[in-house]
Amino acid sequence: MHYQSFVRKYVRTVFSLLLILTNVQVFAQNTTPTTTSPDPTQKVDPSQVTNQQAVDFYNQAKSAGMSDLDIERAALQRGYTLDQISAMRKRVQQKPDEKQTEDPNRDELDETRDQDDLDELEDEANNERDSTNARRARARLRNRTFGYAFFARASSTFEPNLRIATPRNYILGPEDEIVVDIYGNAVDNFRMKISPEGTVKMLNLAPVYVNGLTIEQASERIINRLRQAYSTLNRPGSGTYSSITLGNVRSIRVMITGEAARPGTYTVSSLATAFNALSLSGGPSRNGSYRNIEVIRNNKVIKRIDLYRFLVDADLKDNIALQDQDIILIRPFETRIELNGQVKRPGIFEAKADENLQSIIRYAGGFTPEAYTKTFTYQRNTGTNYMIGSIDSAQVASFVPKNGDIFNIKKILDVVSNQIEVRGAVTIPGPYALEERCNTVLKLLKMAQGLSPRAFLNRAILERSSGDTQTGIVAIDLRKLINGEIEDIPLLAGDILTVKSIEDLKEFTFLTISGSVINPGNYYYYKDITIADLIFQAGGYTEGGIPYRIEVSRRVKNDTLDLPTSQNVRIFTIDVADNLVLNPDDQKFKLQPQDIVVVRKSPRYEAQKAVTISGEVKYPGSYTIINNFERISDMFSKAGGLKPEAYLAGARFYRNNELIAVDIEAIIDKPSLPSNLLLMHGDTLIIPRKSETVRIQGGVHNPSVMNYDPKFGYADYISQAGGYTEQGWKKRVYVSYPNGRTYRTKSFLFFRSFPKVEPGAIVTIPIKAAEPQRERTPGERVALFSFIASMVSTLTLAVITLSRNNN
């Protein structure tokens, strides 16, 4: 992390605690009048301090000129432990919904790195216009430097663990806390903080100098001093013992410089290591080295860190503990190369001086299974242009790459060098290895477990690639080859042997069956198949199917004897045994390919047919049609006759859900009428009660439904409806009766005959379509006036002429 980011997350809680716990005058001066000053002696739970309060206190402290180290030390002196500070830091990092947030400064780092890459890409695109360099620039953006992702996200913070046992090599210094527990015959506890002079003081004893000592060395000195008060302390059989451990640890300051993403000075725990500090600084920058990082102490380089050892092998040997005023220097990289193609981790890798290509490939995870490793190419910058080179697998261990080299590892060719293949009518077709036991045609057939029983032996095809990249064909007589009549044929790599079956060389043949079988359709043709066999394959007969008068139609091939020239098929009518029992007579007629078999249905077999009669009959319901000659009039006897309230004039007859206009009353009186239709399945007859209303609709002033009056005629009903409207079309009036029949107005000269109105009738007066009125044009008006003037002048002249003749 950057120094400012670290302060915001780690020290902000220290600032808030200090400002709450200490009576600092500068805070009182900068506090607004409306803010109540906290009690300096009151110890506040860190969980009660809000994030905004911590930020405000931090800004006030900085404006007062206090350093971060001063504020942190003051907070520690007030008795707050690093565990509490660490807990507060984690709480500050939480959002209100208690979900972990990412460091905004980390996002700034990511955006900065992305912008650097984009700028580099734009510069290269502007300076290098050829397609090769443009591709190199795009590839460099995609394949970032190996190790970049390790520092790219906030999850890799590497915070030091403050809950571990004290390391043996930990060196004590000022501000470290030592905890002494005395137990047994005597009980006591001391929490001593090392003074700036490097001493600790217990009881009224003289101070003990522990600065620069390990915890074990300091324990010996402290016990020796405590024996002045407890003479038998830690002696065998004394019963008084002590335990000395490290309490809160001090903070140290480390400077990170060079090619760091965020160089600066960082305050870290004294338990922090080099990796902790590098993580805080965001790691190496775009030009920083991952393999040449120096830890400098007292102007001497005490460690050179190679991050690749940790990233590749998880080796923590370079992760040394830091001390106060240590400097971490990130050198610029010297050699970077790029690996593309068939490696497990393509990208840009840093190489040390004299490091061979094999080591770099190991950093990339090695080759993929599809990598072509025999030879691969590389591109190198000569200082004036680019050159292409190639190396083979034997040179990888000794080849030393140079800065800017780009290596391309291609994918292996999708070709097997020693493969031969057999296809078709063999027991186990497929590819085989060209080897001693499988290097001829007969040996290959033996490896494939021989030919299938239906293999075609007169000819097989051997496909062989020739040197001119074309494929040649070698025809083989398998029968002679198997019988030893011809010599065996040696095979070459890439040869493909194809053996056909007899069925492969024939047209697909089938039989068709239709009619009264359960599963009609197409079926494979088999030699000597009979009609009974085909009916059995089709699932047998349906209900009503008969085993006689089965028709077979057959295509005419060469047997055209006794056939007229216009006939191209033969028809056979065959009877087979009932219930598909085996019968020698059935075997006499064999089906041939493409035959069509039709199984007939019994001429008197049909599904039951029914009609329905409802309404005012004694026994309404559905009735079965006994024969094909029953008519409408026969339905009444089935239903037991009519009820007294039945109205035959309004009876309605439906067929296929459509109203058929028939006069049922006339049919009853005279069954021989043509309207007495033959019954069909699904016919419905409805006998209603007498309706006592009449509907008037259409071109009348008051369309309505009114009661039927036997004394009323057509004109009376029109009058009751308010008379005709101006658009009412009197000549086209029609009356619809309940039985579906319709009668219209009849005209003769000036006389009109209107239909009779009966109960349940509907009188409809059509409405004339309004003709649109069109305004005459000026030309039409002039023509009309001219015509009228001409007619008037003509009539005037005629009248004058007649008057003169009379005189």
PDB file of C-alpha atoms in Angstrom, residues 296-425:
ATOM      1  CA  ILE A 296      19.867  -2.124   2.774  1.00  0.00           C
ATOM      2  CA  ARG A 297      20.712  -1.812   6.482  1.00  0.00           C
ATOM      3  CA  ASN A 298      23.321   0.601   7.825  1.00  0.00           C
ATOM      4  CA  ASN A 299      24.405   1.389   4.237  1.00  0.00           C
ATOM      5  CA  LYS A 300      25.086  -2.272   3.524  1.00  0.00           C
ATOM      6  CA  VAL A 301      23.121  -4.636   1.272  1.00  0.00           C
ATOM      7  CA  ILE A 302      22.098  -7.484   3.562  1.00  0.00           C
ATOM      8  CA  LYS A 303      19.761  -9.298   1.133  1.00  0.00           C
ATOM      9  CA  ARG A 304      18.974  -9.444  -2.567  1.00  0.00           C
ATOM     10  CA  ILE A 305      15.406 -10.599  -3.117  1.00  0.00           C
ATOM     11  CA  ASP A 306      14.368 -12.662  -6.124  1.00  0.00           C
ATOM     12  CA  LEU A 307      10.547 -12.756  -6.090  1.00  0.00           C
ATOM     13  CA  TYR A 308      10.513 -15.529  -8.704  1.00  0.00           C
ATOM     14  CA  ARG A 309      11.806 -17.946  -6.063  1.00  0.00           C
ATOM     15  CA  PHE A 310       8.672 -17.287  -4.033  1.00  0.00           C
ATOM     16  CA  LEU A 311       6.214 -17.037  -6.962  1.00  0.00           C
ATOM     17  CA  VAL A 312       7.404 -20.261  -8.605  1.00  0.00           C
ATOM     18  CA  ASP A 313       8.709 -22.415  -5.750  1.00  0.00           C
ATOM     19  CA  ALA A 314       7.047 -20.794  -2.681  1.00  0.00           C
ATOM     20  CA  ASP A 315      10.523 -20.240  -1.249  1.00  0.00           C
ATOM     21  CA  LEU A 316      10.400 -17.727   1.656  1.00  0.00           C
ATOM     22  CA  LYS A 317      14.165 -17.567   2.118  1.00  0.00           C
ATOM     23  CA  ASP A 318      14.216 -13.941   0.927  1.00  0.00           C
ATOM     24  CA  ASN A 319      11.376 -12.870   3.213  1.00  0.00           C
ATOM     25  CA  ILE A 320      13.623 -11.530   5.982  1.00  0.00           C
ATOM     26  CA  ALA A 321      12.473  -9.559   9.016  1.00  0.00           C
ATOM     27  CA  LEU A 322      12.901  -5.799   8.766  1.00  0.00           C
ATOM     28  CA  GLN A 323      14.415  -3.431  11.286  1.00  0.00           C
ATOM     29  CA  ASP A 324      13.925   0.250  11.896  1.00  0.00           C
ATOM     30  CA  GLN A 325      15.366   2.517   9.161  1.00  0.00           C
ATOM     31  CA  ASP A 326      15.820  -0.356   6.693  1.00  0.00           C
ATOM     32  CA  ILE A 327      15.740   0.610   2.998  1.00  0.00           C
ATOM     33  CA  ILE A 328      14.253  -1.516   0.231  1.00  0.00           C
ATOM     34  CA  LEU A 329      15.624  -0.572  -3.177  1.00  0.00           C
ATOM     35  CA  ILE A 330      13.872  -1.904  -6.283  1.00  0.00           C
ATOM     36  CA  ARG A 331      16.286  -1.809  -9.201  1.00  0.00           C
ATOM     37  CA  PRO A 332      15.147  -1.359 -12.827  1.00  0.00           C
ATOM     38  CA  PHE A 333      14.861  -4.563 -14.783  1.00  0.00           C
ATOM     39  CA  GLU A 334      17.714  -5.476 -17.115  1.00  0.00           C
ATOM     40  CA  THR A 335      16.337  -8.260 -19.303  1.00  0.00           C
ATOM     41  CA  ARG A 336      12.736  -9.103 -20.106  1.00  0.00           C
ATOM     42  CA  ILE A 337      11.582 -11.580 -22.695  1.00  0.00           C
ATOM     43  CA  GLU A 338       8.168 -12.605 -23.918  1.00  0.00           C
ATOM     44  CA  LEU A 339       6.840 -16.158 -24.261  1.00  0.00           C
ATOM     45  CA  ASN A 340       3.790 -16.672 -26.480  1.00  0.00           C
ATOM     46  CA  GLY A 341       1.928 -19.692 -27.716  1.00  0.00           C
ATOM     47  CA  GLN A 342       1.971 -23.153 -26.243  1.00  0.00           C
ATOM     48  CA  VAL A 343       3.270 -22.506 -22.746  1.00  0.00           C
ATOM     49  CA  LYS A 344       1.099 -22.880 -19.669  1.00  0.00           C
ATOM     50  CA  ARG A 345       1.575 -19.281 -18.550  1.00  0.00           C
ATOM     51  CA  PRO A 346       2.234 -16.986 -21.545  1.00  0.00           C
ATOM     52  CA  GLY A 347       3.518 -13.539 -20.698  1.00  0.00           C
ATOM     53  CA  ILE A 348       6.567 -11.344 -20.121  1.00  0.00           C
ATOM     54  CA  PHE A 349       9.303 -12.761 -17.901  1.00  0.00           C
ATOM     55  CA  GLU A 350      12.406 -11.231 -16.374  1.00  0.00           C
ATOM     56  CA  ALA A 351      15.713 -13.002 -16.801  1.00  0.00           C
ATOM     57  CA  LYS A 352      18.928 -12.663 -14.855  1.00  0.00           C
ATOM     58  CA  ALA A 353      22.307 -12.334 -16.472  1.00  0.00           C
ATOM     59  CA  ASP A 354      23.437 -15.581 -18.127  1.00  0.00           C
ATOM     60  CA  GLU A 355      20.110 -17.293 -17.274  1.00  0.00           C
ATOM     61  CA  ASN A 356      19.190 -19.804 -19.961  1.00  0.00           C
ATOM     62  CA  LEU A 357      15.896 -20.188 -21.785  1.00  0.00           C
ATOM     63  CA  GLN A 358      15.076 -23.444 -20.026  1.00  0.00           C
ATOM     64  CA  SER A 359      14.775 -21.615 -16.694  1.00  0.00           C
ATOM     65  CA  ILE A 360      12.464 -19.004 -18.212  1.00  0.00           C
ATOM     66  CA  ILE A 361      10.233 -21.730 -19.645  1.00  0.00           C
ATOM     67  CA  ARG A 362      10.070 -23.262 -16.164  1.00  0.00           C
ATOM     68  CA  TYR A 363       8.812 -19.932 -14.814  1.00  0.00           C
ATOM     69  CA  ALA A 364       6.097 -20.079 -17.494  1.00  0.00           C
ATOM     70  CA  GLY A 365       4.937 -23.449 -16.136  1.00  0.00           C
ATOM     71  CA  GLY A 366       6.513 -25.458 -18.946  1.00  0.00           C
ATOM     72  CA  PHE A 367       5.064 -26.441 -22.300  1.00  0.00           C
ATOM     73  CA  THR A 368       1.445 -27.387 -22.882  1.00  0.00           C
ATOM     74  CA  PRO A 369       0.685 -30.931 -24.099  1.00  0.00           C
ATOM     75  CA  GLU A 370       0.111 -29.555 -27.613  1.00  0.00           C
ATOM     76  CA  ALA A 371       3.410 -27.650 -27.838  1.00  0.00           C
ATOM     77  CA  TYR A 372       5.725 -28.277 -30.776  1.00  0.00           C
ATOM     78  CA  THR A 373       9.061 -28.390 -28.929  1.00  0.00           C
ATOM     79  CA  LYS A 374      11.427 -29.635 -31.604  1.00  0.00           C
ATOM     80  CA  THR A 375      12.053 -26.116 -32.920  1.00  0.00           C
ATOM     81  CA  PHE A 376      10.585 -22.709 -32.273  1.00  0.00           C
ATOM     82  CA  THR A 377      11.294 -19.192 -33.449  1.00  0.00           C
ATOM     83  CA  TYR A 378      12.132 -15.941 -31.714  1.00  0.00           C
ATOM     84  CA  GLN A 379      12.234 -12.276 -32.705  1.00  0.00           C
ATOM     85  CA  ARG A 380      15.140 -10.068 -31.605  1.00  0.00           C
ATOM     86  CA  ASN A 381      15.843  -6.347 -31.716  1.00  0.00           C
ATOM     87  CA  THR A 382      19.257  -5.805 -33.339  1.00  0.00           C
ATOM     88  CA  GLY A 383      19.282  -2.065 -32.644  1.00  0.00           C
ATOM     89  CA  THR A 384      18.292  -1.127 -36.175  1.00  0.00           C
ATOM     90  CA  ASN A 385      15.545  -3.613 -36.983  1.00  0.00           C
ATOM     91  CA  TYR A 386      14.057  -6.933 -35.985  1.00  0.00           C
ATOM     92  CA  MET A 387      15.425 -10.303 -36.973  1.00  0.00           C
ATOM     93  CA  ILE A 388      13.921 -13.796 -36.794  1.00  0.00           C
ATOM     94  CA  GLY A 389      15.863 -16.717 -35.375  1.00  0.00           C
ATOM     95  CA  SER A 390      15.127 -20.319 -34.477  1.00  0.00           C
ATOM     96  CA  ILE A 391      16.444 -22.798 -31.936  1.00  0.00           C
ATOM     97  CA  ASP A 392      15.913 -26.512 -31.506  1.00  0.00           C
ATOM     98  CA  SER A 393      15.214 -28.527 -28.373  1.00  0.00           C
ATOM     99  CA  ALA A 394      18.915 -29.320 -27.837  1.00  0.00           C
ATOM    100  CA  GLN A 395      19.780 -25.599 -27.535  1.00  0.00           C
ATOM    101  CA  VAL A 396      17.142 -24.665 -24.945  1.00  0.00           C
ATOM    102  CA  ALA A 397      19.345 -25.505 -21.946  1.00  0.00           C
ATOM    103  CA  SER A 398      22.245 -23.380 -23.226  1.00  0.00           C
ATOM    104  CA  PHE A 399      20.516 -20.545 -25.117  1.00  0.00           C
ATOM    105  CA  VAL A 400      20.759 -17.198 -23.274  1.00  0.00           C
ATOM    106  CA  PRO A 401      17.997 -14.770 -24.311  1.00  0.00           C
ATOM    107  CA  LYS A 402      18.508 -11.043 -24.673  1.00  0.00           C
ATOM    108  CA  ASN A 403      16.373  -8.144 -23.592  1.00  0.00           C
ATOM    109  CA  GLY A 404      13.259  -7.779 -25.766  1.00  0.00           C
ATOM    110  CA  ASP A 405      13.347 -11.275 -27.292  1.00  0.00           C
ATOM    111  CA  ILE A 406       9.923 -12.679 -28.209  1.00  0.00           C
ATOM    112  CA  PHE A 407       9.622 -16.460 -28.392  1.00  0.00           C
ATOM    113  CA  ASN A 408       6.734 -18.187 -30.163  1.00  0.00           C
ATOM    114  CA  ILE A 409       6.006 -21.816 -29.335  1.00  0.00           C
ATOM    115  CA  LYS A 410       3.618 -23.222 -31.930  1.00  0.00           C
ATOM    116  CA  LYS A 411       1.078 -25.982 -31.657  1.00  0.00           C
ATOM    117  CA  ILE A 412       2.043 -29.452 -32.791  1.00  0.00           C
ATOM    118  CA  LEU A 413       0.716 -30.609 -36.154  1.00  0.00           C
ATOM    119  CA  ASP A 414      -2.474 -32.653 -35.992  1.00  0.00           C
ATOM    120  CA  VAL A 415      -0.802 -35.584 -37.739  1.00  0.00           C
ATOM    121  CA  VAL A 416       0.329 -38.973 -36.402  1.00  0.00           C
ATOM    122  CA  SER A 417       3.582 -39.928 -38.101  1.00  0.00           C
ATOM    123  CA  ASN A 418       3.148 -43.734 -37.977  1.00  0.00           C
ATOM    124  CA  GLN A 419      -0.602 -44.140 -38.360  1.00  0.00           C
ATOM    125  CA  ILE A 420      -2.442 -46.438 -40.729  1.00  0.00           C
ATOM    126  CA  GLU A 421      -6.198 -46.996 -40.774  1.00  0.00           C
ATOM    127  CA  VAL A 422      -8.733 -49.610 -41.828  1.00  0.00           C
ATOM    128  CA  ARG A 423     -12.372 -48.730 -42.451  1.00  0.00           C
ATOM    129  CA  GLY A 424     -15.562 -50.540 -43.308  1.00  0.00           C
ATOM    130  CA  ALA A 425     -16.451 -54.239 -43.083  1.00  0.00           C
TER     131      ALA A 425
END
